Tab-separated table of C-alpha atoms and ligand atoms in Angstrom:
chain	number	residue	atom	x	y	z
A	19	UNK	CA	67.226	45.102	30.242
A	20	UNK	CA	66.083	41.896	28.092
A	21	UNK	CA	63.365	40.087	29.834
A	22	UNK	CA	64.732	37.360	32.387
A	23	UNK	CA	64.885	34.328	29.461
A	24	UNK	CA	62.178	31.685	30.431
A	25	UNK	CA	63.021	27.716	30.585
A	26	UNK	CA	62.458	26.396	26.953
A	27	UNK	CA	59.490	24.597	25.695
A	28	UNK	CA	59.776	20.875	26.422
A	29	UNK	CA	59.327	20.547	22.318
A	30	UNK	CA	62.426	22.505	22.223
A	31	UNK	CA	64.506	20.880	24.238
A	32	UNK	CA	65.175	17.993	21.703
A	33	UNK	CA	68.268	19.809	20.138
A	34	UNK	CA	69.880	20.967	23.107
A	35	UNK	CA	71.805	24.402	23.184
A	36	UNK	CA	75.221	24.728	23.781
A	37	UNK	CA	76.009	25.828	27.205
A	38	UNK	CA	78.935	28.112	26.188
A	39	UNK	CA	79.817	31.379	28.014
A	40	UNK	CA	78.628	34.706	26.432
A	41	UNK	CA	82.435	35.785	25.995
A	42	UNK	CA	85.367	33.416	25.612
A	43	UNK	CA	88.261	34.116	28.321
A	44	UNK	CA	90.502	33.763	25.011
A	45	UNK	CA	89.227	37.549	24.243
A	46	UNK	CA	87.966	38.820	27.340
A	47	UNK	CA	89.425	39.117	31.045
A	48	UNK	CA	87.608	39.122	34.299
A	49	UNK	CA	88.509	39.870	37.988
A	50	UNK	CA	86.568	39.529	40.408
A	51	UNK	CA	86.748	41.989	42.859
A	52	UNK	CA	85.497	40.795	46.914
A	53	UNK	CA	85.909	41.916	50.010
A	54	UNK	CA	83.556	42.878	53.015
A	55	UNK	CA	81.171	46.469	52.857
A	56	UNK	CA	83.199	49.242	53.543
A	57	UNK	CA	86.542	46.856	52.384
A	58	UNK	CA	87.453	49.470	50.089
A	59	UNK	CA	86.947	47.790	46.879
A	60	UNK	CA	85.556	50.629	44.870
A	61	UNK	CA	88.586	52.933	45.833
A	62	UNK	CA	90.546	50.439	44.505
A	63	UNK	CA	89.310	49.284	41.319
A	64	UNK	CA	89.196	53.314	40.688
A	65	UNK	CA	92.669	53.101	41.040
A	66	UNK	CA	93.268	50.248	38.797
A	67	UNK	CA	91.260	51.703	36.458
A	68	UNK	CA	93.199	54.769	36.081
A	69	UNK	CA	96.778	52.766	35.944
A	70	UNK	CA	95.675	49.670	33.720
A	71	UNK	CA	93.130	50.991	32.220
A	72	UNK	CA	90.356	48.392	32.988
A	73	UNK	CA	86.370	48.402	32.695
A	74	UNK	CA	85.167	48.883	35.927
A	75	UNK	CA	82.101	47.535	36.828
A	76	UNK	CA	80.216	47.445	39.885
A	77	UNK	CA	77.246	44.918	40.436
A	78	UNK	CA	75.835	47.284	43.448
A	79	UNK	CA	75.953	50.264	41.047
A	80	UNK	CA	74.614	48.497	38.501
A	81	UNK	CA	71.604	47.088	40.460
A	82	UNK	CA	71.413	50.743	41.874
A	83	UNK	CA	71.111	52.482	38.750
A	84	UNK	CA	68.347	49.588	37.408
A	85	UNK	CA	66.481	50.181	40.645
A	86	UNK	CA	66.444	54.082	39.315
A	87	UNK	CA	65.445	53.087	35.860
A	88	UNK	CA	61.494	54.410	35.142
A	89	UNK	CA	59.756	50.826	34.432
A	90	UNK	CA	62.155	48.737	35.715
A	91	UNK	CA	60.014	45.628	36.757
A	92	UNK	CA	62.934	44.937	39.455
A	93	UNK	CA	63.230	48.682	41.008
A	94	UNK	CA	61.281	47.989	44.214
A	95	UNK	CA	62.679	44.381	44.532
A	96	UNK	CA	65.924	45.806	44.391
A	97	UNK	CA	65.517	48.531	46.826
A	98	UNK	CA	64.063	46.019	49.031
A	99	UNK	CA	67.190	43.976	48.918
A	100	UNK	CA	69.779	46.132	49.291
A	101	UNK	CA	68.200	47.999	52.464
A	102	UNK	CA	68.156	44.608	53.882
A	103	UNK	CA	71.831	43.662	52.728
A	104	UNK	CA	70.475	40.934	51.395
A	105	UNK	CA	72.111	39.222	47.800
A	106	UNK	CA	69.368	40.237	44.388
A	107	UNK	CA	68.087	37.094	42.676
A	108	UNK	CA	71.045	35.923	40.699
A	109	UNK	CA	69.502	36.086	37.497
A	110	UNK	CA	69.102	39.711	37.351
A	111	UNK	CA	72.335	40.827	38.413
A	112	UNK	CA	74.415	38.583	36.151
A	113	UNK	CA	72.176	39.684	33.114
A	114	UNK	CA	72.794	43.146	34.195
A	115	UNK	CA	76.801	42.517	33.906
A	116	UNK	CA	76.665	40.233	30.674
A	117	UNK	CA	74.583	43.437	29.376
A	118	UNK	CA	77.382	46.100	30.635
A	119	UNK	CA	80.319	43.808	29.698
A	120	UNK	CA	78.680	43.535	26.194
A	121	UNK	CA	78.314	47.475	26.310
A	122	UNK	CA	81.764	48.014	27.334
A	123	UNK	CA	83.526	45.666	24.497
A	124	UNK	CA	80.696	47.241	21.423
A	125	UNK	CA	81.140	51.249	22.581
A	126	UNK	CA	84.672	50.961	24.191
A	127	UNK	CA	86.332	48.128	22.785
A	128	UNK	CA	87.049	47.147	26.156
A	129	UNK	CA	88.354	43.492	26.994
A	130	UNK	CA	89.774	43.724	30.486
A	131	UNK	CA	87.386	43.912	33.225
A	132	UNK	CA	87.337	44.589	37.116
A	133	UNK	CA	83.683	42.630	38.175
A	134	UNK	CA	83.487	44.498	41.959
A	135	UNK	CA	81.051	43.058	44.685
A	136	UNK	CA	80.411	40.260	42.745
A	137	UNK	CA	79.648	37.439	43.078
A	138	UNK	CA	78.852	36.859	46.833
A	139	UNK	CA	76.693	33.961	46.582
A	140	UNK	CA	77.793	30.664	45.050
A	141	UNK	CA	75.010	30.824	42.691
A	142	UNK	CA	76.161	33.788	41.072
A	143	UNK	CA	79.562	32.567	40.573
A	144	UNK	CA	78.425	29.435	39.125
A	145	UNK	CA	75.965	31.113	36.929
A	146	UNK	CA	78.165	33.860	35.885
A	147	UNK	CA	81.314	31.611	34.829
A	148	UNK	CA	78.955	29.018	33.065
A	149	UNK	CA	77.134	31.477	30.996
A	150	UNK	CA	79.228	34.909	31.178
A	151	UNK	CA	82.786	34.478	31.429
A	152	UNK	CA	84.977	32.747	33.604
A	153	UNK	CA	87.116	34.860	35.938
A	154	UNK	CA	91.024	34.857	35.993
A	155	UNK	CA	91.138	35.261	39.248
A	156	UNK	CA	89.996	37.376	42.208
A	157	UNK	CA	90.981	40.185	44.287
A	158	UNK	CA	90.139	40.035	47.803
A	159	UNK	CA	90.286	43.197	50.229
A	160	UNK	CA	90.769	41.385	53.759
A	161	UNK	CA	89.412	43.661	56.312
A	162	UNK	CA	88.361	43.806	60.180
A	163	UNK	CA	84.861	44.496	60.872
A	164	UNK	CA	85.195	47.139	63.147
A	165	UNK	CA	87.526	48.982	60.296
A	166	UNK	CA	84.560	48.485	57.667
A	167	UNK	CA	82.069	49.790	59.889
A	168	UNK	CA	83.874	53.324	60.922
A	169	UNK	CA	83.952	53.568	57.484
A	170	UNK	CA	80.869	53.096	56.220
A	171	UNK	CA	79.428	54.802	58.931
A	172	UNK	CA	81.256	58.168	57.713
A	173	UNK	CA	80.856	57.527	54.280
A	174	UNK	CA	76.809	57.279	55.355
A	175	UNK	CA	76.990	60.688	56.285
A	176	UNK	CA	77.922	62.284	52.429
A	177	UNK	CA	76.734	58.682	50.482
A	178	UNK	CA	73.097	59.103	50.164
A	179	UNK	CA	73.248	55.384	50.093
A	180	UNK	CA	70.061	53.171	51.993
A	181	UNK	CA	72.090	50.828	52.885
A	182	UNK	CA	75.020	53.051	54.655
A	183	UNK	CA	73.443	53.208	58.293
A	184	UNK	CA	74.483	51.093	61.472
A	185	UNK	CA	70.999	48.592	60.950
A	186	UNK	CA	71.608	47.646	57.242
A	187	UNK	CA	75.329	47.581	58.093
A	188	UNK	CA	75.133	44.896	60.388
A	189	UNK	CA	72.843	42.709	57.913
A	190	UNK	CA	75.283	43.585	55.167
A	191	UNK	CA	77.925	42.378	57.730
A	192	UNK	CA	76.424	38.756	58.205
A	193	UNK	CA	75.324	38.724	54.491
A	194	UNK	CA	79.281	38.881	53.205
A	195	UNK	CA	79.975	36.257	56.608
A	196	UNK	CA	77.584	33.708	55.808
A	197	UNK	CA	76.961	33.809	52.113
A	198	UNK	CA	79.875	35.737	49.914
A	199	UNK	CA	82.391	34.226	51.979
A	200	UNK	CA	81.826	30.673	50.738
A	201	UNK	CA	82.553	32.105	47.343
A	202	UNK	CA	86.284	33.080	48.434
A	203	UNK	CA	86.683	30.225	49.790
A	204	UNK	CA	85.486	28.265	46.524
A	205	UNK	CA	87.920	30.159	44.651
A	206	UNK	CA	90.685	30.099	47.017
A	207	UNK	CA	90.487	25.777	46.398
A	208	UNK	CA	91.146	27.072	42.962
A	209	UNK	CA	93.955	29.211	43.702
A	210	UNK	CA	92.482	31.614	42.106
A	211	UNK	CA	91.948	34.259	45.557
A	212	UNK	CA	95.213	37.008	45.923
A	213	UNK	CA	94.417	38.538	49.171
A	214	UNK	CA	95.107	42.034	50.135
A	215	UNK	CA	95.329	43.356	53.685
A	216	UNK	CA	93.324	46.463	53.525
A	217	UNK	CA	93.609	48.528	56.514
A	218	UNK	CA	96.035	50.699	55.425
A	219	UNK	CA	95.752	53.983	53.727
A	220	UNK	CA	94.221	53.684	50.354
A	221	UNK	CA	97.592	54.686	48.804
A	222	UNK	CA	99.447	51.952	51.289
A	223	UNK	CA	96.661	49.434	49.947
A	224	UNK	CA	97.173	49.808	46.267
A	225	UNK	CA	100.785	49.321	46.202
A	226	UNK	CA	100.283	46.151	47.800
A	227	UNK	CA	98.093	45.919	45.064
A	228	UNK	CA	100.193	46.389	42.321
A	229	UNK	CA	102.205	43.861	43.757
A	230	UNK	CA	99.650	41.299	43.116
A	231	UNK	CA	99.222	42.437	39.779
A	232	UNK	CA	102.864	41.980	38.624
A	233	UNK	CA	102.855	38.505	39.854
A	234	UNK	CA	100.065	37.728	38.179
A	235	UNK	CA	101.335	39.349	34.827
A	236	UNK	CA	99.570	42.443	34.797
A	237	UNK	CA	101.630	46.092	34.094
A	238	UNK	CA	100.452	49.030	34.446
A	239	UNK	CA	99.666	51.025	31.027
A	240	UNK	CA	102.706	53.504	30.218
B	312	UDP	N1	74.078	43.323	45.754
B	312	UDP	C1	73.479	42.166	45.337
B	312	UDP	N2	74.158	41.327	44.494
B	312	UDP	C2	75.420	41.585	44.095
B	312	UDP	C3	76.036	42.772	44.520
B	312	UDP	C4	75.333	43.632	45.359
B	312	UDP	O1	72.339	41.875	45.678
B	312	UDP	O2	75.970	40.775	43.348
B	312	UDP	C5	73.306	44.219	46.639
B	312	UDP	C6	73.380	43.749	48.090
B	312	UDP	O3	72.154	44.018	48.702
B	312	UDP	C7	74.498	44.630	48.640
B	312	UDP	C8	74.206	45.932	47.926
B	312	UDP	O4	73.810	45.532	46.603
B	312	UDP	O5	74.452	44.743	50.040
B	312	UDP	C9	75.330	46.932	47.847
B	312	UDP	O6	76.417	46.389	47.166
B	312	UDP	P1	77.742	47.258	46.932
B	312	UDP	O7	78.736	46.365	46.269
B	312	UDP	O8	77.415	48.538	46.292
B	312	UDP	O9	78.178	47.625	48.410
B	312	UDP	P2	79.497	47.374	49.211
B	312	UDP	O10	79.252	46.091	49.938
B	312	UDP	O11	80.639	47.338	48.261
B	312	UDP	O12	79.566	48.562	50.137
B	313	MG	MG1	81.280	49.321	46.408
């Protein structure tokens, strides 16, 4: 990925930039997708992506797969972070997803994009809809603890994941309490938060789902 960019020189900063986002919301769509570990978010966006045919594109996989990527300067930070549920410096993941998104529209001429696990800090949001895209609005996948954990706990067993056992769990737990869910909450002033109970079966969930998505003018493709 393109070095993190560095403050300007002060002789620089006489004509200033401006601060517009990377791709206008008059082309491009984004969704945010949030919702606890374990909430089931990734099931779901895979089953938006198959019926309305949207980008998918997950900030833990991405940050995964940079962690994996020979002379990544980030790989061990990232590993670090994620065993310890913590949230990645904000600069890196955004740049990651204004890199995939710009992938996506180039190679794919996709426009419509599902953002999952992101953002769960405030900074991230405000960074990413300042100099990304702002979001239409966000999907949240409203789920018990105790529900999240059985789950993750048996998807530990096949995942492979670091983060999938019961100590990263619980840090990953108070993570999403005290730090993504102030980002819901931002957005929900907005009235930009549909909320999905997501206990049910997967296939229960995502009709409740396409609910949402009707009312807020989405069809599915076909
Ligand atoms: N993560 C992060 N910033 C993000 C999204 C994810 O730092 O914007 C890290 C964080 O450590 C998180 C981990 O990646 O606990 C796994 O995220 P993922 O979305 O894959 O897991 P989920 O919570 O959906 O199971
Ligand atoms: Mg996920």
């Amino acid at each position: 990925m393109p070095a993190i960019p560095s403050p300007p020189a002060a002789e620089q900063i006489a004509a200033p930039k401006k601060d517009v986002p990377a791709f206008s919301p008059k082309d491009v769509g984004v969704i945010f997708v949030l919702g606890g570990p374990g909430a089931g978010k990734g099931t779901q966006c895979a089953n938006l992506v198959r019926e309305y045919g949207f980008k998918h594109l997950s900030a833990g996989d991405l940050l995964r797969a940079e962690q994996e990527r020979p002379g990544s300067q980030f790989g061990n930070m990232i590993k670090e972070y994620i065993r310890e549920g913590k949230i990645v410096p904000m600069e890196v993941t955004v740049q990651l997803l204004e890199n995939a998104m710009g992938e996506a529209i180039r190679t794919e001429g996709k426009k419509r994009f599902l953002i999952d696990g992101f953002p769960r800090k405030m900074d991230q949001a405000l960074k990413f809809e300042e100099t990304v895209c702002p979001s239409q609005f966000t999907l949240f996948f409203d789920c018990p603890e105790s529900v999240m954990q059985e789950r993750l706990l048996n998807r530990g067993k096949t995942s492979g994941r670091a983060d999938d056992n019961a100590e990263s769990i619980t840090k990953r737990f108070r993570t999403f309490i005290e730090t993504s869910m102030p980002v819901v909450d931002f957005f929900e002033k907005q009235g930009k938060v549909v909320k999905i109970p997501a206990i049910k079966t997967p296939e229960e969930v995502f009709q409740d789902v396409e609910t949402a998505m009707k009312t807020r003018g989405f069809q599915p493709q076909k």
